[in-house]
Amino acid sequence: MTRTFGPPDVFGALRQELTAASRRARNTVTYLRTERSEGLNPTPRVLVGSREKVKLWKYSSKNKRYREPIVVFLGLVSRSYVLDLMPGKSFVGQLGEAGYDVYVVDWGQPDQDESENSMETYIDFYLPRAFKLVQKDSGSRDIHVIAYCFGAIFGLMYQGSRGNSPIRSLVTLAAPVDFRHMPVHTQPFADGSFNPKDIINDEGFVPADMIYRSMAVRTPTYDVANAVGLWQKLASDPASGAVEAHAVMANWVRDHVNFPGVAFRQFVSDFLRGNGFVNGTARVNNKPVDLGSIDIPILSVIAERDDLIPPAVSYPLRHLVREDIYDEVVLPTGHVGLVLGGTAKKITIPSITNFFDAHSTPVLEAAR
């Protein structure tokens, strides 16, 4: 059988290229005009309270089904606006759609005034006060907590160092627990070959740009991949929102915060070197952190493709808390995919809300 080939569709290819060029021109203007400093913040919020740089934001549910609110917080190096980054992909927005009022504790951008903040400053000072504000504002004695990445250290230390707590249930996302399995870029601090004082500046903190550079070591080709991704998205339909999404996401990846020097020294000593949870040496203001004493339900959410907090770092939590209170879910995603993207929308958030639903009071029941 003879196979024949027609002439190439030169005009069709030309039309496609002209369309792409036109879209890139329009989308470039959109990209340059997109406000990226704090994401797109699509979910309405109100400021409940603030102290120094720390702010407590409330995202009210339009379909409130449960009395207990959810309080979410990250650690000290990432900006919290990733939780409400863009329309249709808002972590807090989707929690609200599931029937929960959501509060976000935003640690802010520390400066020289906060350089003396210790880990206890956040765990034993800011968190208890934020929780009391949530209780007062929501009218609920009990709260649920989602603690992401470094924030999970705070959540576990808070709950493990006290017998009385308003937390009814706790979700940890990518919890750093066993620091023997941390990525190689933390090794110089863990083995003592690098001293924390070498990267703490004259103002007393680890600068945000240095934190970004240390993260970039994990993916040295990120900037190339980001540029290629942007070029591809510039040719997309302007109505798709792909360019705006790329702009805010790329900015968040680079947008870290200063790490207070005192807290950083503690983190290196107590966890990177001391492995405080596994060795049972973690303390909060000289109070021992006993994870085995925690008696509230815990759900550990782990990303199997996480290169920042590899699964092996989080798995040991199952052996450190009581078996009867512990649940675990491992998801086919990376670190950021736990709170952003298709996996977060389809799997992470439903897993979290199903867990909370089992430990919540329906609004109608609470009103009786």
mmCIF file of C-alpha atoms in Angstrom:
data_model
loop_
_atom_site.group_PDB
_atom_site.id
_atom_site.type_symbol
_atom_site.label_atom_id
_atom_site.label_comp_id
_atom_site.label_asym_id
_atom_site.label_seq_id
_atom_site.Cartn_x
_atom_site.Cartn_y
_atom_site.Cartn_z
ATOM 1 C CA MET A 1 0.000 0.000 0.000
ATOM 2 C CA THR A 2 1.417 3.363 -1.010
ATOM 3 C CA ARG A 3 1.289 6.029 1.688
ATOM 4 C CA THR A 4 0.951 9.591 0.489
ATOM 5 C CA PHE A 5 1.646 12.744 2.428
ATOM 6 C CA GLY A 6 -0.072 16.008 1.821
ATOM 7 C CA PRO A 7 1.633 19.380 1.860
ATOM 8 C CA PRO A 8 2.331 20.832 5.283
ATOM 9 C CA ASP A 9 -0.341 23.177 6.635
ATOM 10 C CA VAL A 10 1.872 26.217 6.499
ATOM 11 C CA PHE A 11 -0.974 28.683 6.896
ATOM 12 C CA GLY A 12 -2.445 26.735 9.832
ATOM 13 C CA ALA A 13 0.919 26.693 11.608
ATOM 14 C CA LEU A 14 1.331 30.395 10.899
ATOM 15 C CA ARG A 15 -2.107 31.154 12.333
ATOM 16 C CA GLN A 16 -1.263 29.208 15.488
ATOM 17 C CA GLU A 17 2.022 31.051 15.893
ATOM 18 C CA LEU A 18 0.364 34.428 15.377
ATOM 19 C CA THR A 19 -2.296 33.544 17.935
ATOM 20 C CA ALA A 20 0.380 32.478 20.422
ATOM 21 C CA ALA A 21 2.352 35.664 19.790
ATOM 22 C CA SER A 22 -0.748 37.786 20.322
ATOM 23 C CA ARG A 23 -1.574 35.978 23.549
ATOM 24 C CA ARG A 24 1.989 36.326 24.807
ATOM 25 C CA ALA A 25 1.841 40.070 24.190
ATOM 26 C CA ARG A 26 -1.430 40.415 26.120
ATOM 27 C CA ASN A 27 -0.411 38.020 28.853
ATOM 28 C CA THR A 28 2.944 39.731 29.359
ATOM 29 C CA VAL A 29 1.100 42.913 30.308
ATOM 30 C CA THR A 30 -1.103 40.892 32.672
ATOM 31 C CA TYR A 31 1.951 39.211 34.185
ATOM 32 C CA LEU A 32 3.705 42.517 34.804
ATOM 33 C CA ARG A 33 0.569 44.056 36.314
ATOM 34 C CA THR A 34 -0.327 41.130 38.577
ATOM 35 C CA GLU A 35 0.051 42.017 42.236
ATOM 36 C CA ARG A 36 2.179 39.194 43.581
ATOM 37 C CA SER A 37 3.357 40.404 46.971
ATOM 38 C CA GLU A 38 0.544 38.777 48.945
ATOM 39 C CA GLY A 39 -1.100 36.439 46.454
ATOM 40 C CA LEU A 40 -4.552 37.129 45.062
ATOM 41 C CA ASN A 41 -6.358 36.656 48.396
ATOM 42 C CA PRO A 42 -9.661 35.546 46.872
ATOM 43 C CA THR A 43 -11.384 34.680 50.176
ATOM 44 C CA PRO A 44 -12.898 37.501 52.268
ATOM 45 C CA ARG A 45 -11.237 37.849 55.654
ATOM 46 C CA VAL A 46 -11.260 40.092 58.718
ATOM 47 C CA LEU A 47 -8.488 40.885 61.173
ATOM 48 C CA VAL A 48 -9.477 39.518 64.576
ATOM 49 C CA GLY A 49 -6.407 40.723 66.441
ATOM 50 C CA SER A 50 -2.687 41.415 66.252
ATOM 51 C CA ARG A 51 0.331 41.676 68.500
ATOM 52 C CA GLU A 52 3.711 42.933 67.292
ATOM 53 C CA LYS A 53 4.094 41.371 63.820
ATOM 54 C CA VAL A 54 1.658 38.501 64.466
ATOM 55 C CA LYS A 55 -1.851 38.726 63.022
ATOM 56 C CA LEU A 56 -4.929 36.535 63.428
ATOM 57 C CA TRP A 57 -7.193 36.448 60.354
ATOM 58 C CA LYS A 58 -10.707 35.028 60.182
ATOM 59 C CA TYR A 59 -12.256 33.485 57.062
ATOM 60 C CA SER A 60 -15.956 33.003 57.751
ATOM 61 C CA SER A 61 -17.740 30.094 56.125
ATOM 62 C CA LYS A 62 -20.771 30.941 53.997
ATOM 63 C CA ASN A 63 -22.123 27.493 54.769
ATOM 64 C CA LYS A 64 -21.173 26.956 58.403
ATOM 65 C CA ARG A 65 -22.010 23.421 59.488
ATOM 66 C CA TYR A 66 -19.813 22.900 62.538
ATOM 67 C CA ARG A 67 -19.354 24.830 65.737
ATOM 68 C CA GLU A 68 -15.628 24.211 66.207
ATOM 69 C CA PRO A 69 -13.436 26.448 64.009
ATOM 70 C CA ILE A 70 -10.164 25.444 62.366
ATOM 71 C CA VAL A 71 -6.948 27.293 63.228
ATOM 72 C CA VAL A 72 -4.125 27.021 60.683
ATOM 73 C CA PHE A 73 -0.500 28.075 61.005
ATOM 74 C CA LEU A 74 2.798 27.500 59.238
ATOM 75 C CA GLY A 75 6.316 27.728 60.609
ATOM 76 C CA LEU A 76 8.718 30.647 60.702
ATOM 77 C CA VAL A 77 10.165 30.642 57.180
ATOM 78 C CA SER A 78 7.170 30.660 54.804
ATOM 79 C CA ARG A 79 4.479 33.235 54.127
ATOM 80 C CA SER A 80 0.969 32.192 55.117
ATOM 81 C CA TYR A 81 -0.734 33.622 52.010
ATOM 82 C CA VAL A 82 -0.082 30.301 50.264
ATOM 83 C CA LEU A 83 -3.197 29.185 52.141
ATOM 84 C CA ASP A 84 -5.315 31.639 50.134
ATOM 85 C CA LEU A 85 -3.248 32.076 47.022
ATOM 86 C CA MET A 86 -5.700 32.203 44.124
ATOM 87 C CA PRO A 87 -9.351 31.681 43.166
ATOM 88 C CA GLY A 88 -10.420 28.058 42.964
ATOM 89 C CA LYS A 89 -7.231 26.920 44.699
ATOM 90 C CA SER A 90 -7.635 28.444 48.130
ATOM 91 C CA PHE A 91 -6.904 26.046 50.985
ATOM 92 C CA VAL A 92 -8.842 28.112 53.530
ATOM 93 C CA GLY A 93 -11.604 28.763 51.024
ATOM 94 C CA GLN A 94 -12.180 25.055 50.517
ATOM 95 C CA LEU A 95 -12.190 24.438 54.282
ATOM 96 C CA GLY A 96 -14.869 27.117 54.486
ATOM 97 C CA GLU A 97 -16.893 25.394 51.776
ATOM 98 C CA ALA A 98 -16.739 22.231 53.902
ATOM 99 C CA GLY A 99 -18.572 24.093 56.674
ATOM 100 C CA TYR A 100 -15.850 25.476 58.939
ATOM 101 C CA ASP A 101 -14.894 28.967 60.002
ATOM 102 C CA VAL A 102 -11.130 29.219 59.540
ATOM 103 C CA TYR A 103 -8.565 31.311 61.413
ATOM 104 C CA VAL A 104 -4.998 31.773 60.175
ATOM 105 C CA VAL A 105 -2.160 32.750 62.487
ATOM 106 C CA ASP A 106 0.259 34.827 60.396
ATOM 107 C CA TRP A 107 3.628 35.254 62.133
ATOM 108 C CA GLY A 108 4.484 38.227 59.916
ATOM 109 C CA GLN A 109 7.916 39.383 58.799
ATOM 110 C CA PRO A 110 10.247 39.612 61.835
ATOM 111 C CA ASP A 111 12.791 42.394 62.003
ATOM 112 C CA GLN A 112 15.418 43.358 64.559
ATOM 113 C CA ASP A 113 12.740 43.804 67.241
ATOM 114 C CA GLU A 114 11.860 40.101 66.976
ATOM 115 C CA SER A 115 15.401 38.750 66.671
ATOM 116 C CA GLU A 116 15.326 37.636 70.319
ATOM 117 C CA ASN A 117 12.137 35.617 69.842
ATOM 118 C CA SER A 118 12.640 32.055 71.002
ATOM 119 C CA MET A 119 10.578 29.031 70.032
ATOM 120 C CA GLU A 120 8.801 29.486 73.375
ATOM 121 C CA THR A 121 7.789 32.982 72.252
ATOM 122 C CA TYR A 122 5.597 31.382 69.604
ATOM 123 C CA ILE A 123 4.575 28.186 71.415
ATOM 124 C CA ASP A 124 3.962 29.537 74.919
ATOM 125 C CA PHE A 125 3.084 33.173 74.217
ATOM 126 C CA TYR A 126 1.579 33.868 70.792
ATOM 127 C CA LEU A 127 -0.238 30.565 70.246
ATOM 128 C CA PRO A 128 -2.142 30.496 73.571
ATOM 129 C CA ARG A 129 -3.228 34.096 73.055
ATOM 130 C CA ALA A 130 -4.309 33.417 69.485
ATOM 131 C CA PHE A 131 -6.314 30.395 70.638
ATOM 132 C CA LYS A 132 -8.067 32.486 73.320
ATOM 133 C CA LEU A 133 -8.994 35.084 70.705
ATOM 134 C CA VAL A 134 -10.413 32.329 68.501
ATOM 135 C CA GLN A 135 -12.427 30.923 71.399
ATOM 136 C CA LYS A 136 -13.838 34.350 72.218
ATOM 137 C CA ASP A 137 -14.585 35.303 68.619
ATOM 138 C CA SER A 138 -16.104 31.965 67.634
ATOM 139 C CA GLY A 139 -17.942 31.246 70.867
ATOM 140 C CA SER A 140 -16.525 27.723 70.823
ATOM 141 C CA ARG A 141 -14.500 26.326 73.707
ATOM 142 C CA ASP A 142 -12.838 23.768 71.452
ATOM 143 C CA ILE A 143 -10.867 24.281 68.246
ATOM 144 C CA HIS A 144 -9.304 22.142 65.536
ATOM 145 C CA VAL A 145 -5.729 22.837 64.443
ATOM 146 C CA ILE A 146 -3.854 22.324 61.170
ATOM 147 C CA ALA A 147 -0.102 22.765 61.575
ATOM 148 C CA TYR A 148 1.963 22.772 58.383
ATOM 149 C CA CYS A 149 5.648 21.818 58.127
ATOM 150 C CA PHE A 150 7.677 23.735 60.750
ATOM 151 C CA GLY A 151 4.341 24.751 62.236
ATOM 152 C CA ALA A 152 3.801 21.074 63.089
ATOM 153 C CA ILE A 153 6.787 21.312 65.443
ATOM 154 C CA PHE A 154 4.974 24.129 67.241
ATOM 155 C CA GLY A 155 1.695 22.207 67.312
ATOM 156 C CA LEU A 156 3.247 19.036 68.703
ATOM 157 C CA MET A 157 5.371 20.925 71.248
ATOM 158 C CA TYR A 158 2.366 22.962 72.379
ATOM 159 C CA GLN A 159 0.124 19.933 72.859
ATOM 160 C CA GLY A 160 2.849 17.689 74.264
ATOM 161 C CA SER A 161 3.908 20.161 76.964
ATOM 162 C CA ARG A 162 0.560 20.809 78.626
ATOM 163 C CA GLY A 163 -2.296 18.800 80.017
ATOM 164 C CA ASN A 164 -5.048 21.330 79.383
ATOM 165 C CA SER A 165 -5.647 22.568 75.867
ATOM 166 C CA PRO A 166 -8.518 23.893 73.732
ATOM 167 C CA ILE A 167 -7.407 21.726 70.802
ATOM 168 C CA ARG A 168 -9.990 19.013 70.116
ATOM 169 C CA SER A 169 -8.073 17.441 67.211
ATOM 170 C CA LEU A 170 -4.807 18.103 65.403
ATOM 171 C CA VAL A 171 -3.769 17.671 61.774
ATOM 172 C CA THR A 172 -0.075 17.829 60.948
ATOM 173 C CA LEU A 173 1.002 18.396 57.339
ATOM 174 C CA ALA A 174 4.540 17.222 56.525
ATOM 175 C CA ALA A 175 5.507 17.124 60.192
ATOM 176 C CA PRO A 176 9.289 17.217 60.851
ATOM 177 C CA VAL A 177 9.730 14.557 63.538
ATOM 178 C CA ASP A 178 12.872 12.452 63.006
ATOM 179 C CA PHE A 179 15.674 14.756 61.877
ATOM 180 C CA ARG A 180 18.077 11.932 61.053
ATOM 181 C CA HIS A 181 16.301 11.692 57.702
ATOM 182 C CA MET A 182 16.346 15.368 56.757
ATOM 183 C CA PRO A 183 17.747 16.389 53.336
ATOM 184 C CA VAL A 184 21.453 16.798 52.841
ATOM 185 C CA HIS A 185 21.382 20.616 52.905
ATOM 186 C CA THR A 186 20.699 20.524 56.680
ATOM 187 C CA GLN A 187 23.595 18.163 57.377
ATOM 188 C CA PRO A 188 26.288 20.814 58.017
ATOM 189 C CA PHE A 189 24.222 22.169 60.910
ATOM 190 C CA ALA A 190 23.350 18.705 62.200
ATOM 191 C CA ASP A 191 26.955 17.491 62.345
ATOM 192 C CA GLY A 192 28.302 20.735 63.751
ATOM 193 C CA SER A 193 30.498 21.614 60.788
ATOM 194 C CA PHE A 194 28.458 24.789 60.297
ATOM 195 C CA ASN A 195 27.710 27.158 63.166
ATOM 196 C CA PRO A 196 24.349 28.984 63.265
ATOM 197 C CA LYS A 197 26.115 32.251 64.092
ATOM 198 C CA ASP A 198 27.763 32.129 60.658
ATOM 199 C CA ILE A 199 24.465 32.920 58.925
ATOM 200 C CA ILE A 200 22.811 35.142 61.559
ATOM 201 C CA ASN A 201 23.275 38.756 60.500
ATOM 202 C CA ASP A 202 24.094 41.819 62.600
ATOM 203 C CA GLU A 203 20.397 42.440 63.246
ATOM 204 C CA GLY A 204 20.091 39.047 64.883
ATOM 205 C CA PHE A 205 18.191 36.928 62.379
ATOM 206 C CA VAL A 206 18.752 34.626 59.429
ATOM 207 C CA PRO A 207 17.806 36.807 56.413
ATOM 208 C CA ALA A 208 14.916 35.710 54.223
ATOM 209 C CA ASP A 209 17.024 35.725 51.044
ATOM 210 C CA MET A 210 19.501 33.313 52.640
ATOM 211 C CA ILE A 211 16.640 30.979 53.526
ATOM 212 C CA TYR A 212 15.491 31.064 49.905
ATOM 213 C CA ARG A 213 18.993 30.285 48.637
ATOM 214 C CA SER A 214 19.286 27.341 51.035
ATOM 215 C CA MET A 215 15.956 26.010 49.763
ATOM 216 C CA ALA A 216 17.042 26.512 46.145
ATOM 217 C CA VAL A 217 19.935 24.098 46.666
ATOM 218 C CA ARG A 218 17.318 21.312 46.581
ATOM 219 C CA THR A 219 16.254 22.244 43.031
ATOM 220 C CA PRO A 220 19.092 24.184 41.368
ATOM 221 C CA THR A 221 17.281 24.126 38.003
ATOM 222 C CA TYR A 222 14.134 25.723 39.411
ATOM 223 C CA ASP A 223 14.720 29.094 37.734
ATOM 224 C CA VAL A 224 15.137 27.434 34.326
ATOM 225 C CA ALA A 225 12.000 25.345 34.773
ATOM 226 C CA ASN A 226 10.128 28.413 36.003
ATOM 227 C CA ALA A 227 11.138 30.419 32.919
ATOM 228 C CA VAL A 228 10.086 27.594 30.593
ATOM 229 C CA GLY A 229 6.773 27.275 32.425
ATOM 230 C CA LEU A 230 6.140 30.997 32.164
ATOM 231 C CA TRP A 231 6.865 31.005 28.416
ATOM 232 C CA GLN A 232 4.355 28.216 27.929
ATOM 233 C CA LYS A 233 1.693 29.899 30.056
ATOM 234 C CA LEU A 234 2.114 33.216 28.266
ATOM 235 C CA ALA A 235 0.648 31.498 25.191
ATOM 236 C CA SER A 236 -2.429 30.298 27.108
ATOM 237 C CA ASP A 237 -5.943 31.701 26.847
ATOM 238 C CA PRO A 238 -5.934 34.994 28.815
ATOM 239 C CA ALA A 239 -9.270 34.016 30.383
ATOM 240 C CA SER A 240 -7.780 30.865 31.934
ATOM 241 C CA GLY A 241 -5.973 32.717 34.749
ATOM 242 C CA ALA A 242 -2.858 30.604 34.164
ATOM 243 C CA VAL A 243 -0.531 33.609 33.972
ATOM 244 C CA GLU A 244 -1.804 35.157 37.204
ATOM 245 C CA ALA A 245 -1.535 31.780 38.939
ATOM 246 C CA HIS A 246 2.045 31.332 37.732
ATOM 247 C CA ALA A 247 2.997 34.820 38.887
ATOM 248 C CA VAL A 248 1.722 34.467 42.444
ATOM 249 C CA MET A 249 3.007 30.913 42.861
ATOM 250 C CA ALA A 250 6.498 31.744 41.581
ATOM 251 C CA ASN A 251 6.604 34.717 43.916
ATOM 252 C CA TRP A 252 5.540 32.699 46.970
ATOM 253 C CA VAL A 253 8.287 30.133 46.343
ATOM 254 C CA ARG A 254 10.828 32.964 46.660
ATOM 255 C CA ASP A 255 9.037 34.895 49.398
ATOM 256 C CA HIS A 256 10.437 33.703 52.722
ATOM 257 C CA VAL A 257 10.631 35.508 56.047
ATOM 258 C CA ASN A 258 13.469 36.317 58.407
ATOM 259 C CA PHE A 259 14.173 33.588 60.975
ATOM 260 C CA PRO A 260 14.764 35.034 64.491
ATOM 261 C CA GLY A 261 18.296 34.153 65.513
ATOM 262 C CA VAL A 262 17.473 32.879 69.003
ATOM 263 C CA ALA A 263 14.781 30.529 67.673
ATOM 264 C CA PHE A 264 17.106 29.358 64.904
ATOM 265 C CA ARG A 265 19.847 28.468 67.378
ATOM 266 C CA GLN A 266 17.310 26.505 69.419
ATOM 267 C CA PHE A 267 16.062 24.679 66.341
ATOM 268 C CA VAL A 268 19.584 23.636 65.341
ATOM 269 C CA SER A 269 20.509 22.571 68.871
ATOM 270 C CA ASP A 270 17.266 20.892 69.925
ATOM 271 C CA PHE A 271 16.199 19.284 66.666
ATOM 272 C CA LEU A 272 18.807 19.187 63.880
ATOM 273 C CA ARG A 273 21.394 18.023 66.411
ATOM 274 C CA GLY A 274 19.348 16.863 69.398
ATOM 275 C CA ASN A 275 16.457 15.190 67.512
ATOM 276 C CA GLY A 276 14.244 16.309 70.383
ATOM 277 C CA PHE A 277 11.069 14.398 69.593
ATOM 278 C CA VAL A 278 12.711 11.023 68.986
ATOM 279 C CA ASN A 279 15.152 11.332 71.884
ATOM 280 C CA GLY A 280 12.556 12.795 74.255
ATOM 281 C CA THR A 281 14.660 15.866 74.990
ATOM 282 C CA ALA A 282 12.367 18.571 73.575
ATOM 283 C CA ARG A 283 11.378 21.237 76.115
ATOM 284 C CA VAL A 284 9.107 24.263 76.263
ATOM 285 C CA ASN A 285 10.232 26.661 79.009
ATOM 286 C CA ASN A 286 11.831 23.685 80.778
ATOM 287 C CA LYS A 287 8.610 21.679 80.560
ATOM 288 C CA PRO A 288 9.193 18.286 78.897
ATOM 289 C CA VAL A 289 7.400 17.607 75.627
ATOM 290 C CA ASP A 290 5.794 14.190 76.014
ATOM 291 C CA LEU A 291 4.161 13.189 72.740
ATOM 292 C CA GLY A 292 3.008 9.959 74.362
ATOM 293 C CA SER A 293 0.808 11.942 76.747
ATOM 294 C CA ILE A 294 -1.237 13.542 73.962
ATOM 295 C CA ASP A 295 -4.812 12.288 74.185
ATOM 296 C CA ILE A 296 -6.515 14.126 71.316
ATOM 297 C CA PRO A 297 -6.983 12.639 67.815
ATOM 298 C CA ILE A 298 -4.075 13.293 65.444
ATOM 299 C CA LEU A 299 -4.043 12.966 61.664
ATOM 300 C CA SER A 300 -0.593 13.015 60.056
ATOM 301 C CA VAL A 301 -0.715 13.952 56.356
ATOM 302 C CA ILE A 302 2.466 13.017 54.477
ATOM 303 C CA ALA A 303 3.531 13.794 50.894
ATOM 304 C CA GLU A 304 5.321 10.823 49.343
ATOM 305 C CA ARG A 305 7.219 13.048 46.853
ATOM 306 C CA ASP A 306 8.240 15.641 49.428
ATOM 307 C CA ASP A 307 11.899 16.615 49.026
ATOM 308 C CA LEU A 308 11.813 19.211 51.833
ATOM 309 C CA ILE A 309 10.324 16.974 54.532
ATOM 310 C CA PRO A 310 10.790 13.435 53.161
ATOM 311 C CA PRO A 311 8.235 10.859 54.363
ATOM 312 C CA ALA A 312 10.862 9.141 56.523
ATOM 313 C CA VAL A 313 11.052 12.329 58.609
ATOM 314 C CA SER A 314 7.313 12.191 59.393
ATOM 315 C CA TYR A 315 6.654 8.448 59.712
ATOM 316 C CA PRO A 316 8.133 8.076 63.248
ATOM 317 C CA LEU A 317 5.290 10.139 64.695
ATOM 318 C CA ARG A 318 3.199 6.944 64.531
ATOM 319 C CA HIS A 319 5.537 5.397 67.114
ATOM 320 C CA LEU A 320 5.745 8.430 69.411
ATOM 321 C CA VAL A 321 2.033 9.002 70.054
ATOM 322 C CA ARG A 322 -0.630 6.616 71.271
ATOM 323 C CA GLU A 323 -1.778 4.177 68.618
ATOM 324 C CA ASP A 324 -5.466 4.679 69.441
ATOM 325 C CA ILE A 325 -5.409 8.424 68.698
ATOM 326 C CA TYR A 326 -3.289 8.340 65.537
ATOM 327 C CA ASP A 327 -4.320 8.289 61.891
ATOM 328 C CA GLU A 328 -2.101 8.742 58.848
ATOM 329 C CA VAL A 329 -2.596 9.412 55.163
ATOM 330 C CA VAL A 330 0.160 9.387 52.538
ATOM 331 C CA LEU A 331 -0.594 11.342 49.382
ATOM 332 C CA PRO A 332 0.959 11.185 45.881
ATOM 333 C CA THR A 333 2.219 14.760 45.850
ATOM 334 C CA GLY A 334 5.053 17.059 46.874
ATOM 335 C CA HIS A 335 5.448 19.477 49.764
ATOM 336 C CA VAL A 336 3.458 22.397 48.341
ATOM 337 C CA GLY A 337 0.929 20.016 46.794
ATOM 338 C CA LEU A 338 -0.415 19.337 50.283
ATOM 339 C CA VAL A 339 -2.071 22.768 50.337
ATOM 340 C CA LEU A 340 -2.179 23.799 46.682
ATOM 341 C CA GLY A 341 -3.198 22.150 43.429
ATOM 342 C CA GLY A 342 -5.277 19.205 42.325
ATOM 343 C CA THR A 343 -4.154 16.777 45.026
ATOM 344 C CA ALA A 344 -4.969 19.283 47.769
ATOM 345 C CA LYS A 345 -8.449 19.875 46.364
ATOM 346 C CA LYS A 346 -9.312 16.256 45.576
ATOM 347 C CA ILE A 347 -7.574 14.358 48.381
ATOM 348 C CA THR A 348 -5.845 16.439 51.070
ATOM 349 C CA ILE A 349 -8.729 18.698 52.046
ATOM 350 C CA PRO A 350 -11.396 15.950 51.941
ATOM 351 C CA SER A 351 -9.138 13.769 54.119
ATOM 352 C CA ILE A 352 -8.763 16.597 56.613
ATOM 353 C CA THR A 353 -12.436 17.592 56.696
ATOM 354 C CA ASN A 354 -13.587 13.970 57.009
ATOM 355 C CA PHE A 355 -11.269 13.658 59.999
ATOM 356 C CA PHE A 356 -12.562 16.861 61.586
ATOM 357 C CA ASP A 357 -16.193 15.986 60.845
ATOM 358 C CA ALA A 358 -15.878 12.919 63.058
ATOM 359 C CA HIS A 359 -14.784 15.126 65.971
ATOM 360 C CA SER A 360 -17.029 18.171 65.459
ATOM 361 C CA THR A 361 -20.367 19.397 66.749
ATOM 362 C CA PRO A 362 -22.949 20.153 64.025
ATOM 363 C CA VAL A 363 -24.308 23.701 64.342
ATOM 364 C CA LEU A 364 -27.927 22.544 64.807
ATOM 365 C CA GLU A 365 -26.894 20.219 67.614
ATOM 366 C CA ALA A 366 -24.817 22.939 69.262
ATOM 367 C CA ALA A 367 -27.820 25.301 69.240
ATOM 368 C CA ARG A 368 -30.011 22.941 71.320
#
